[in-house]
Coordinates of C-alpha atoms and ligand atoms in Angstrom, one line a residue:
M1356 CA 0.1 0.2 0.3
H1357 CA 1.1 3.6 -0.3
D1358 CA 2.4 4.6 2.9
G1359 CA 2.2 8.3 2.5
T1360 CA 5.7 9.1 1.5
L1361 CA 6.6 11.1 -1.7
R1362 CA 8.2 9.0 -4.7
A1363 CA 9.0 9.7 -8.1
E1364 CA 5.7 9.5 -9.7
P1365 CA 3.1 9.9 -6.7
D1366 CA 0.3 10.4 -8.8
K1367 CA 0.7 7.2 -11.2
L1368 CA -0.1 3.5 -11.2
K1369 CA 2.6 1.6 -9.5
E1370 CA 4.1 -1.2 -10.9
E1371 CA 4.8 -4.1 -8.3
C1372 CA 8.2 -5.5 -8.6
G1373 CA 11.0 -6.5 -11.1
V1374 CA 12.9 -9.9 -11.0
F1375 CA 16.1 -11.1 -12.3
G1376 CA 18.1 -14.1 -12.3
I1377 CA 21.5 -15.7 -13.6
Y1378 CA 23.2 -18.9 -13.8
A1379 CA 26.7 -18.4 -14.5
P1380 CA 29.7 -20.5 -13.3
G1381 CA 32.8 -18.3 -13.3
H1382 CA 31.2 -15.2 -13.1
K1383 CA 30.4 -12.7 -10.1
V1384 CA 26.7 -13.2 -10.3
A1385 CA 25.9 -11.2 -7.1
Q1386 CA 27.9 -8.1 -8.6
I1387 CA 26.1 -8.8 -11.9
T1388 CA 22.6 -9.0 -10.0
H1389 CA 23.3 -5.9 -8.3
Y1390 CA 23.7 -4.0 -11.5
A1391 CA 20.5 -5.5 -13.3
L1392 CA 18.5 -4.5 -10.2
Y1393 CA 19.9 -0.9 -10.8
A1394 CA 18.4 -1.0 -14.2
L1395 CA 15.2 -2.5 -12.9
Q1396 CA 14.8 0.0 -10.0
H1397 CA 12.1 2.0 -11.5
R1398 CA 9.7 -1.5 -11.1
G1399 CA 10.1 -1.0 -7.3
Q1400 CA 11.7 1.3 -5.0
E1401 CA 10.7 -0.2 -1.4
S1402 CA 13.0 -2.7 -0.8
A1403 CA 15.6 -4.8 -2.9
G1404 CA 17.1 -8.4 -2.3
I1405 CA 19.7 -10.5 -3.9
A1406 CA 20.0 -14.4 -3.1
V1407 CA 23.0 -16.6 -4.2
S1408 CA 23.7 -20.2 -4.4
N1409 CA 27.4 -21.8 -4.3
G1410 CA 25.6 -25.3 -5.3
K1411 CA 25.5 -26.1 -1.6
K1412 CA 23.7 -23.2 0.4
V1413 CA 21.7 -20.3 -0.6
E1414 CA 22.9 -16.8 1.0
M1415 CA 20.7 -14.0 1.2
E1416 CA 20.9 -9.9 1.7
K1417 CA 17.9 -7.7 1.6
G1418 CA 16.6 -4.5 3.0
M1419 CA 14.2 -1.7 2.6
G1420 CA 14.9 1.4 0.3
L1421 CA 16.6 1.7 -2.9
V1422 CA 19.3 -0.7 -4.6
S1423 CA 21.8 1.7 -3.6
E1424 CA 20.6 2.2 0.0
V1425 CA 20.6 -1.7 0.3
F1426 CA 23.9 -3.0 -1.1
D1427 CA 27.5 -1.7 -0.5
N1428 CA 30.6 -3.7 -1.7
I1429 CA 30.9 -5.2 1.6
N1430 CA 27.4 -7.1 1.2
I1431 CA 27.9 -7.8 -2.2
R1432 CA 31.2 -9.7 -1.6
R1433 CA 29.6 -11.6 1.1
L1434 CA 27.3 -13.2 -1.7
K1435 CA 29.5 -16.0 -3.1
G1436 CA 28.2 -18.8 -5.6
H1437 CA 27.3 -19.2 -9.2
I1438 CA 23.4 -18.8 -9.4
A1439 CA 21.6 -15.7 -8.1
T1440 CA 18.2 -14.1 -8.1
G1441 CA 17.3 -10.6 -7.4
H1442 CA 14.1 -8.4 -6.8
V1443 CA 12.7 -4.8 -6.2
R1444 CA 9.6 -4.3 -4.8
Y1445 CA 7.1 -1.9 -4.5
S1446 CA 4.1 -3.4 -2.4
T1447 CA 0.2 -4.0 -3.4
M1448 CA -1.3 -6.4 -1.7
G1449 CA 1.3 -7.2 1.1
S1450 CA 2.3 -4.3 3.3
S1451 CA 5.7 -2.7 2.4
S1452 CA 7.8 -4.3 5.6
L1453 CA 11.3 -6.1 5.5
L1454 CA 9.5 -9.4 6.2
N1455 CA 7.9 -8.9 2.8
A1456 CA 10.9 -7.8 1.0
Q1457 CA 11.9 -10.4 -1.4
P1458 CA 13.6 -13.0 -2.6
L1459 CA 11.5 -14.8 0.1
L1460 CA 14.2 -17.7 1.4
I1461 CA 12.7 -20.5 2.7
R1462 CA 14.4 -23.7 4.4
Y1463 CA 12.5 -26.7 3.9
R1464 CA 12.9 -30.4 4.0
K1465 CA 14.3 -31.1 0.8
G1466 CA 16.8 -28.0 1.2
N1467 CA 16.3 -23.9 0.4
L1468 CA 14.4 -21.9 -2.0
A1469 CA 14.5 -18.7 -3.1
I1470 CA 11.5 -16.9 -4.8
G1471 CA 11.0 -13.8 -6.0
H1472 CA 7.5 -12.8 -7.9
N1473 CA 6.0 -10.1 -10.2
G1474 CA 2.3 -9.7 -10.2
N1475 CA -0.8 -10.7 -8.3
L1476 CA -2.7 -13.9 -7.5
V1477 CA -6.2 -13.2 -8.0
N1478 CA -7.3 -16.6 -5.9
G1479 CA -4.1 -15.9 -3.4
R1480 CA -6.4 -15.3 -0.4
D1481 CA -8.3 -18.3 -1.1
I1482 CA -5.2 -20.7 -1.3
R1483 CA -3.5 -19.0 1.6
S1484 CA -6.8 -19.9 4.0
Q1485 CA -6.9 -23.4 2.7
L1486 CA -3.1 -23.9 3.5
E1487 CA -3.7 -22.1 7.1
Q1488 CA -6.7 -24.7 7.8
A1489 CA -4.2 -27.7 6.7
G1490 CA -1.6 -26.3 9.4
S1491 CA 0.8 -24.1 7.3
I1492 CA 1.8 -20.9 9.2
F1493 CA 2.6 -17.8 7.2
Q1494 CA 5.5 -15.0 8.1
T1495 CA 4.6 -12.7 5.4
T1496 CA 1.4 -11.5 3.2
T1497 CA 3.3 -12.4 0.0
D1498 CA 2.2 -14.6 -3.1
S1499 CA 6.0 -15.9 -3.0
E1500 CA 5.2 -17.5 0.5
I1501 CA 2.1 -19.2 -0.8
V1502 CA 3.8 -20.7 -3.6
A1503 CA 6.6 -21.7 -1.4
H1504 CA 4.4 -23.5 1.0
L1505 CA 2.6 -25.3 -2.1
I1506 CA 6.0 -26.7 -3.2
A1507 CA 7.2 -27.7 0.3
R1508 CA 4.0 -29.5 0.9
L1509 CA 3.8 -31.9 -2.2
K1510 CA 5.6 -34.9 -1.6
D1511 CA 7.3 -37.9 -3.3
T1512 CA 7.8 -35.7 -6.5
S1513 CA 10.7 -34.5 -7.9
F1514 CA 11.3 -30.4 -7.3
E1515 CA 10.1 -29.6 -10.9
D1516 CA 7.1 -31.9 -10.9
S1517 CA 6.5 -30.1 -7.6
V1518 CA 6.6 -26.6 -9.1
K1519 CA 4.7 -27.3 -12.0
E1520 CA 1.9 -28.8 -9.6
A1521 CA 1.8 -25.7 -7.4
L1522 CA 1.4 -23.6 -10.4
S1523 CA -1.6 -25.4 -11.4
F1524 CA -3.3 -24.0 -8.5
L1525 CA -2.7 -20.2 -9.4
R1526 CA -4.7 -18.0 -11.1
G1527 CA -3.7 -14.6 -11.6
A1528 CA -0.7 -12.7 -13.3
F1529 CA 2.7 -13.7 -12.2
T1530 CA 6.2 -14.2 -13.1
F1531 CA 8.3 -16.1 -10.6
I1532 CA 12.2 -16.7 -10.5
I1533 CA 13.0 -19.6 -8.0
M1534 CA 16.2 -20.8 -7.1
T1535 CA 17.1 -23.9 -5.3
E1536 CA 21.0 -24.9 -4.3
G1537 CA 21.7 -26.1 -7.9
K1538 CA 18.7 -24.5 -10.4
L1539 CA 17.3 -21.4 -11.4
I1540 CA 13.8 -21.3 -12.9
G1541 CA 11.8 -18.8 -14.6
I1542 CA 8.1 -18.7 -14.7
R1543 CA 5.5 -16.8 -16.8
D1544 CA 1.7 -16.9 -16.1
P1545 CA -0.4 -18.5 -18.8
L1546 CA -1.5 -15.5 -20.1
G1547 CA 1.6 -13.7 -20.0
I1548 CA 0.4 -10.7 -18.2
R1549 CA 3.7 -9.7 -16.7
P1550 CA 6.8 -9.7 -18.7
L1551 CA 9.9 -12.1 -18.3
S1552 CA 12.9 -12.4 -20.9
L1553 CA 15.9 -14.8 -21.4
G1554 CA 19.3 -13.3 -22.3
E1555 CA 22.5 -14.9 -22.5
L1556 CA 25.9 -13.7 -21.0
D1557 CA 29.0 -15.4 -22.5
G1558 CA 27.1 -18.6 -23.0
N1559 CA 25.2 -18.5 -19.8
Y1560 CA 21.6 -17.7 -19.2
C1561 CA 19.8 -15.0 -17.2
L1562 CA 16.1 -13.7 -16.8
S1563 CA 14.9 -10.5 -16.5
S1564 CA 11.6 -8.8 -16.0
E1565 CA 13.1 -5.9 -18.6
T1566 CA 15.6 -6.6 -21.3
C1567 CA 17.1 -3.1 -20.3
A1568 CA 18.8 -5.2 -17.4
F1569 CA 20.3 -7.3 -20.5
D1570 CA 22.0 -4.4 -21.6
T1571 CA 23.3 -2.9 -18.4
I1572 CA 25.1 -6.3 -17.7
G1573 CA 26.4 -6.8 -21.3
A1574 CA 24.0 -9.7 -22.1
D1575 CA 22.0 -10.2 -25.2
F1576 CA 18.6 -10.7 -25.7
V1577 CA 17.4 -14.1 -26.8
R1578 CA 13.6 -14.3 -26.4
D1579 CA 10.6 -13.5 -24.3
I1580 CA 9.5 -16.3 -22.0
E1581 CA 6.1 -17.4 -23.4
P1582 CA 2.9 -17.4 -21.5
G1583 CA 2.4 -20.5 -19.4
E1584 CA 6.3 -21.3 -19.9
M1585 CA 8.8 -22.6 -17.5
V1586 CA 12.4 -22.7 -18.2
I1587 CA 14.8 -24.7 -16.0
I1588 CA 18.5 -23.5 -15.9
D1589 CA 21.2 -26.2 -14.3
E1590 CA 24.1 -27.8 -15.0
N1591 CA 22.8 -29.3 -18.0
G1592 CA 21.8 -26.2 -19.7
L1593 CA 18.3 -24.8 -20.3
R1594 CA 15.1 -26.7 -20.5
S1595 CA 11.7 -25.4 -21.7
E1596 CA 8.3 -26.6 -20.6
K1597 CA 4.6 -25.5 -20.8
Y1598 CA 3.4 -26.2 -17.4
V1599 CA 0.0 -25.4 -18.5
S1600 CA -1.8 -25.1 -22.1
P1601 CA -1.1 -21.6 -22.6
G1602 CA -3.8 -18.8 -23.3
K1603 CA -3.4 -16.0 -25.8
L1604 CA -1.0 -13.5 -25.0
A1605 CA -2.6 -10.6 -22.9
L1606 CA 0.2 -8.5 -21.8
C1607 CA -0.4 -5.7 -19.6
I1608 CA -0.8 -2.8 -21.8
F1609 CA 0.6 -0.4 -19.1
E1610 CA 3.9 -1.8 -19.5
F1611 CA 4.0 0.2 -23.1
I1612 CA 2.1 3.4 -21.7
Y1613 CA 4.2 4.0 -18.4
F1614 CA 5.8 1.0 -16.4
A1615 CA 8.6 -0.3 -18.6
R1616 CA 11.7 1.5 -19.3
P1617 CA 11.7 3.3 -22.7
D1618 CA 15.1 1.2 -23.7
S1619 CA 13.3 -2.1 -23.0
N1620 CA 11.4 -4.1 -25.5
L1621 CA 8.5 -6.4 -25.0
H1622 CA 7.7 -9.1 -27.6
G1623 CA 10.1 -7.3 -30.1
I1624 CA 8.4 -3.9 -29.8
N1625 CA 10.6 -0.9 -28.3
V1626 CA 8.7 0.8 -25.5
H1627 CA 9.9 4.3 -26.6
L1628 CA 8.8 3.9 -30.1
A1629 CA 5.6 2.4 -29.1
R1630 CA 4.9 5.6 -26.8
R1631 CA 6.1 7.8 -29.8
E1632 CA 3.1 5.7 -32.0
L1633 CA 0.5 6.6 -29.3
G1634 CA 1.5 10.1 -29.2
K1635 CA 1.3 10.7 -33.1
Q1636 CA -1.9 8.8 -32.8
L1637 CA -3.1 11.0 -29.9
A1638 CA -2.2 14.0 -32.5
K1639 CA -4.4 12.5 -35.2
E1640 CA -7.3 12.3 -32.9
Y1641 CA -7.3 15.4 -30.9
P1642 CA -5.2 18.0 -33.0
V1643 CA -5.1 21.8 -31.4
E1644 CA -3.6 24.9 -32.8
A1645 CA -0.5 25.6 -30.5
D1646 CA 2.9 26.8 -30.4
L1647 CA 4.7 24.0 -28.9
V1648 CA 4.5 20.7 -27.3
T1649 CA 6.2 19.5 -24.1
G1650 CA 6.0 16.4 -22.1
V1651 CA 5.9 15.6 -18.3
P1652 CA 9.4 13.9 -17.7
D1653 CA 10.6 11.5 -17.7
S1654 CA 7.8 8.7 -18.8
S1655 CA 5.8 11.3 -21.2
I1656 CA 8.6 12.4 -23.4
S1657 CA 8.7 9.5 -25.7
A1658 CA 4.6 10.3 -26.4
A1659 CA 5.4 14.0 -26.4
S1660 CA 7.9 13.3 -29.3
G1661 CA 5.2 11.6 -31.1
V1662 CA 2.6 14.3 -30.4
A1663 CA 4.7 16.9 -31.9
E1664 CA 5.5 15.0 -34.9
G1665 CA 1.9 14.3 -35.4
M1666 CA 0.9 17.9 -34.9
G1667 CA 3.7 19.6 -36.7
L1668 CA 4.8 21.5 -33.7
P1669 CA 8.3 21.9 -32.1
Y1670 CA 8.8 20.0 -29.0
E1671 CA 10.4 21.8 -26.3
M1672 CA 11.9 21.4 -22.8
G1673 CA 9.4 23.2 -21.0
L1674 CA 9.5 21.4 -17.6
V1675 CA 12.7 20.5 -16.1
K1676 CA 12.9 17.3 -13.3
N1677 CA 15.2 17.6 -10.2
R1678 CA 16.7 14.1 -10.0
Y1679 CA 17.9 14.6 -6.9
I1680 CA 14.9 14.7 -4.4
G1681 CA 15.1 11.9 -1.9
R1682 CA 13.2 8.7 -2.3
T1683 CA 11.1 9.4 0.4
F1684 CA 10.0 12.7 1.7
I1685 CA 7.3 12.6 4.7
Q1686 CA 4.2 14.4 3.7
P1687 CA 2.3 15.8 6.9
S1688 CA -0.1 17.9 5.2
Q1689 CA -1.7 19.2 2.1
K1690 CA 0.5 22.1 2.0
V1691 CA 4.0 20.0 1.9
R1692 CA 2.6 17.3 -0.7
S1693 CA 1.7 20.5 -3.0
L1694 CA 5.3 21.7 -2.8
G1695 CA 6.5 18.1 -3.5
V1696 CA 5.7 18.7 -7.2
K1697 CA 7.5 22.0 -7.0
L1698 CA 10.5 20.5 -5.7
K1699 CA 10.5 17.8 -8.6
L1700 CA 9.5 19.7 -11.4
N1701 CA 10.1 23.1 -12.6
A1702 CA 8.9 25.1 -15.6
V1703 CA 11.4 26.8 -18.1
K1704 CA 9.8 30.2 -17.9
Q1705 CA 11.5 31.6 -21.4
V1706 CA 10.1 28.5 -23.2
I1707 CA 6.8 29.0 -21.8
K1708 CA 5.7 32.7 -21.5
G1709 CA 3.0 33.7 -24.0
K1710 CA 2.9 30.3 -25.6
R1711 CA 0.0 28.0 -26.3
I1712 CA 1.3 25.0 -25.0
V1713 CA 0.4 20.9 -25.7
L1714 CA 1.1 19.4 -22.4
V1715 CA 1.7 15.3 -23.0
D1716 CA 1.3 13.0 -20.0
D1717 CA 1.0 9.2 -20.1
S1718 CA -1.9 8.9 -17.7
I1719 CA -4.0 10.6 -15.0
V1720 CA -4.9 8.7 -11.9
R1721 CA -5.9 10.9 -9.1
G1722 CA -5.3 14.2 -11.1
T1723 CA -3.4 16.1 -8.1
T1724 CA -0.2 16.3 -9.9
S1725 CA -1.7 17.2 -13.4
K1726 CA -3.3 20.0 -11.8
Q1727 CA -0.2 21.4 -10.3
I1728 CA 1.7 21.0 -13.6
V1729 CA -0.9 23.1 -15.4
G1730 CA -1.0 25.5 -12.6
M1731 CA 2.9 25.9 -13.0
L1732 CA 2.6 26.4 -16.7
K1733 CA 0.3 29.0 -16.3
K1734 CA 2.0 30.8 -13.5
A1735 CA 5.1 30.6 -15.9
G1736 CA 3.3 32.6 -18.6
A1737 CA 1.4 30.3 -20.7
K1738 CA -1.3 31.6 -22.7
E1739 CA -2.9 28.3 -23.2
V1740 CA -2.5 24.9 -21.8
H1741 CA -4.1 21.9 -23.9
V1742 CA -3.5 18.4 -22.0
R1743 CA -3.3 15.7 -24.1
I1744 CA -3.0 12.2 -22.6
S1745 CA -1.4 9.0 -24.1
S1746 CA -4.0 6.4 -22.9
P1747 CA -7.6 6.2 -22.1
P1748 CA -9.1 7.2 -18.7
V1749 CA -8.2 4.7 -16.1
T1750 CA -11.8 3.8 -14.9
F1751 CA -11.3 0.3 -13.4
S1752 CA -9.3 -1.1 -10.5
C1753 CA -6.5 -3.7 -11.4
Y1754 CA -6.2 -7.3 -9.8
Y1755 CA -3.1 -8.0 -11.6
G1756 CA -0.5 -6.6 -9.3
I1757 CA -0.9 -2.9 -10.3
D1758 CA -1.8 -0.6 -7.7
T1759 CA -4.6 1.5 -9.0
S1760 CA -6.1 2.2 -5.3
S1761 CA -9.9 1.7 -5.3
T1762 CA -12.2 3.1 -8.0
R1763 CA -13.0 5.9 -5.8
E1764 CA -9.4 7.5 -6.1
L1765 CA -9.6 7.2 -9.7
L1766 CA -10.2 10.2 -11.3
G1767 CA -11.5 8.7 -14.7
A1768 CA -13.8 6.5 -12.8
Q1769 CA -15.3 9.4 -10.5
K1770 CA -15.8 12.4 -13.6
K1771 CA -16.4 13.1 -17.1
V1772 CA -13.6 14.1 -19.2
E1773 CA -15.0 17.8 -19.1
E1774 CA -15.2 17.5 -15.2
I1775 CA -11.5 16.5 -15.2
R1776 CA -10.7 19.3 -17.6
E1777 CA -12.3 21.8 -15.2
F1778 CA -10.6 20.1 -12.0
I1779 CA -7.1 20.4 -13.5
K1780 CA -7.9 23.8 -14.9
A1781 CA -6.6 23.0 -18.5
D1782 CA -7.9 25.0 -21.8
T1783 CA -8.6 21.6 -23.1
L1784 CA -8.2 18.0 -22.3
S1785 CA -8.0 14.9 -24.5
Y1786 CA -7.5 11.4 -23.9
L1787 CA -6.3 8.5 -26.5
S1788 CA -8.9 6.2 -27.6
I1789 CA -9.1 2.8 -26.6
E1790 CA -9.0 1.7 -30.3
G1791 CA -6.2 4.3 -30.9
M1792 CA -4.3 2.9 -28.4
L1793 CA -4.7 -0.8 -29.3
S1794 CA -3.8 -0.2 -32.9
S1795 CA -0.6 1.8 -32.4
I1796 CA 1.7 0.1 -30.5
G1797 CA 2.5 -2.6 -32.9
L1798 CA 1.3 -6.0 -31.7
S1799 CA -1.8 -7.5 -32.5
P1800 CA -4.7 -5.2 -30.6
D1801 CA -6.1 -8.7 -29.0
S1802 CA -2.3 -9.3 -27.4
F1803 CA -3.1 -7.3 -24.0
C1804 CA -4.4 -6.9 -20.7
R1805 CA -6.4 -3.4 -20.9
A1806 CA -9.2 -4.4 -18.0
C1807 CA -8.2 -0.9 -16.5
F1808 CA -9.5 0.8 -19.1
D1809 CA -12.8 -1.3 -20.0
G1810 CA -13.4 -3.5 -17.1
K1811 CA -12.8 -6.8 -19.4
Y1812 CA -10.9 -8.9 -16.7
I1813 CA -9.1 -11.6 -18.3
V1814 CA -9.0 -13.7 -15.3
E1815 CA -12.0 -13.0 -13.0
P1816 CA -11.0 -11.9 -9.5
D1817 CA -12.0 -14.3 -6.8
S1818 CA -15.0 -13.4 -4.9
K1819 CA -13.0 -13.0 -1.5
M1820 CA -10.7 -10.3 -3.6
K1821 CA -13.8 -8.4 -4.9
K1822 CA -14.9 -8.5 -1.3
N1823 CA -11.7 -7.2 -0.2
I1824 CA -11.6 -4.5 -2.6
F1825 CA -15.0 -3.5 -2.1
E1826 CA -14.3 -3.3 1.6
K1827 CA -11.4 -1.1 1.0
I1828 CA -13.8 1.2 -1.3
N1829 CA -16.4 1.5 1.8
R1830 CA -14.0 1.8 4.8
Ligands
SF4_2429 FE1 -2.0 -3.9 -16.6 FE2 -4.6 -2.5 -16.6 FE3 -4.3 -5.3 -17.2 FE4 -3.8 -4.0 -14.6 S1 -5.9 -4.6 -15.5 S2 -2.7 -5.7 -15.7 S3 -2.7 -2.1 -15.0 S4 -3.5 -3.4 -18.2

């Protein structure tokens, strides 16, 4: 849950986690994983962890905070071995505490398991309560621990069969990286809602939520892990199995809109170029007479460059971001919260003054930041501010590991576009259409989950989860 602290993008949907794993005898796998987690930091800033195996035992270091706050040369050097898995976390279903930080390390009768997870099980509460009734005692509120208990309880089967059987109980969106003393296993959910890619470093394999981590560590991209696929990497190399008959790809479209880094590729499509196409489509759907286009840094710059190209207007740096604001900044009052945006962003007055501005953002969640940015541009002398959003209004909650909060807090669910325009005090406001979004990215339009825009849930949330969200809305 959001804990009231100021992060890089306080008025955005929050990605839950980033996972990484590597099997590389002869390499300093802890250090490589450390670098990979830096590349995945945007996917979670609340905790970070690395587990390493030397073939006999698994050691782990994890803590609350950014990768740079959790790791130093001393604790990284302590992690010796040839297999590693790492995790960065932003909490959605489990609370934000060190106990819930991942990887989760479990020591059970067959050995050690380190598990890192991205996504959310829609039947996690149900499985947890059944396991509790059968005597399991949980120490965390994470889905990873549910999977660990399932694997540990399955007797008389090989480890891989236990994992496959455990997976057969799960419904929802997930990627898991599971490490034992001798194996690294990567798993993607049957619809591929959350991303996972395979890379190669000097003949060794690695797995990552996003391909940008491969570039950072000098690995080559091999391929995306397929929906419903499990890859096992050990001393015999890499094996692939389908643990379930896979459904059609339903990748979270928000990876393209906002979550993923622009230098990452998902299913062969570069994220920056996809965002530029979204911007071009937006310009086609909602042209406006203006002098220049500017984007909200950093995530909207790619879309803004597409809007500028589509409208035939210059792209200008109208807003500058201060990159050195601390990750957490306690917000005791609304006054300090609004100061927060001014600490992070500033308008370039000489660019803005007297101009008709097209302001591009990738999404509006609660609207408070958009309102402050429009106000900032007007104060800097903008004659008009035309807001263009490179995605449709977010009108439904996400059950698949993204913190959209309750629909009560989603501006798009509560107000019509004209009411939102009035609220953020823009001269005009337009959102990209659902059809325009689906046709712009470059993958088949039916390859996406887009339930937060149209309410068509590809995996029905279980009744307990709905009830819980209902309780959250009505508390
Ligand atoms: Fe992504 Fe929205 Fe689907 Fe959630 S509901 S997985 S945020 S597209």
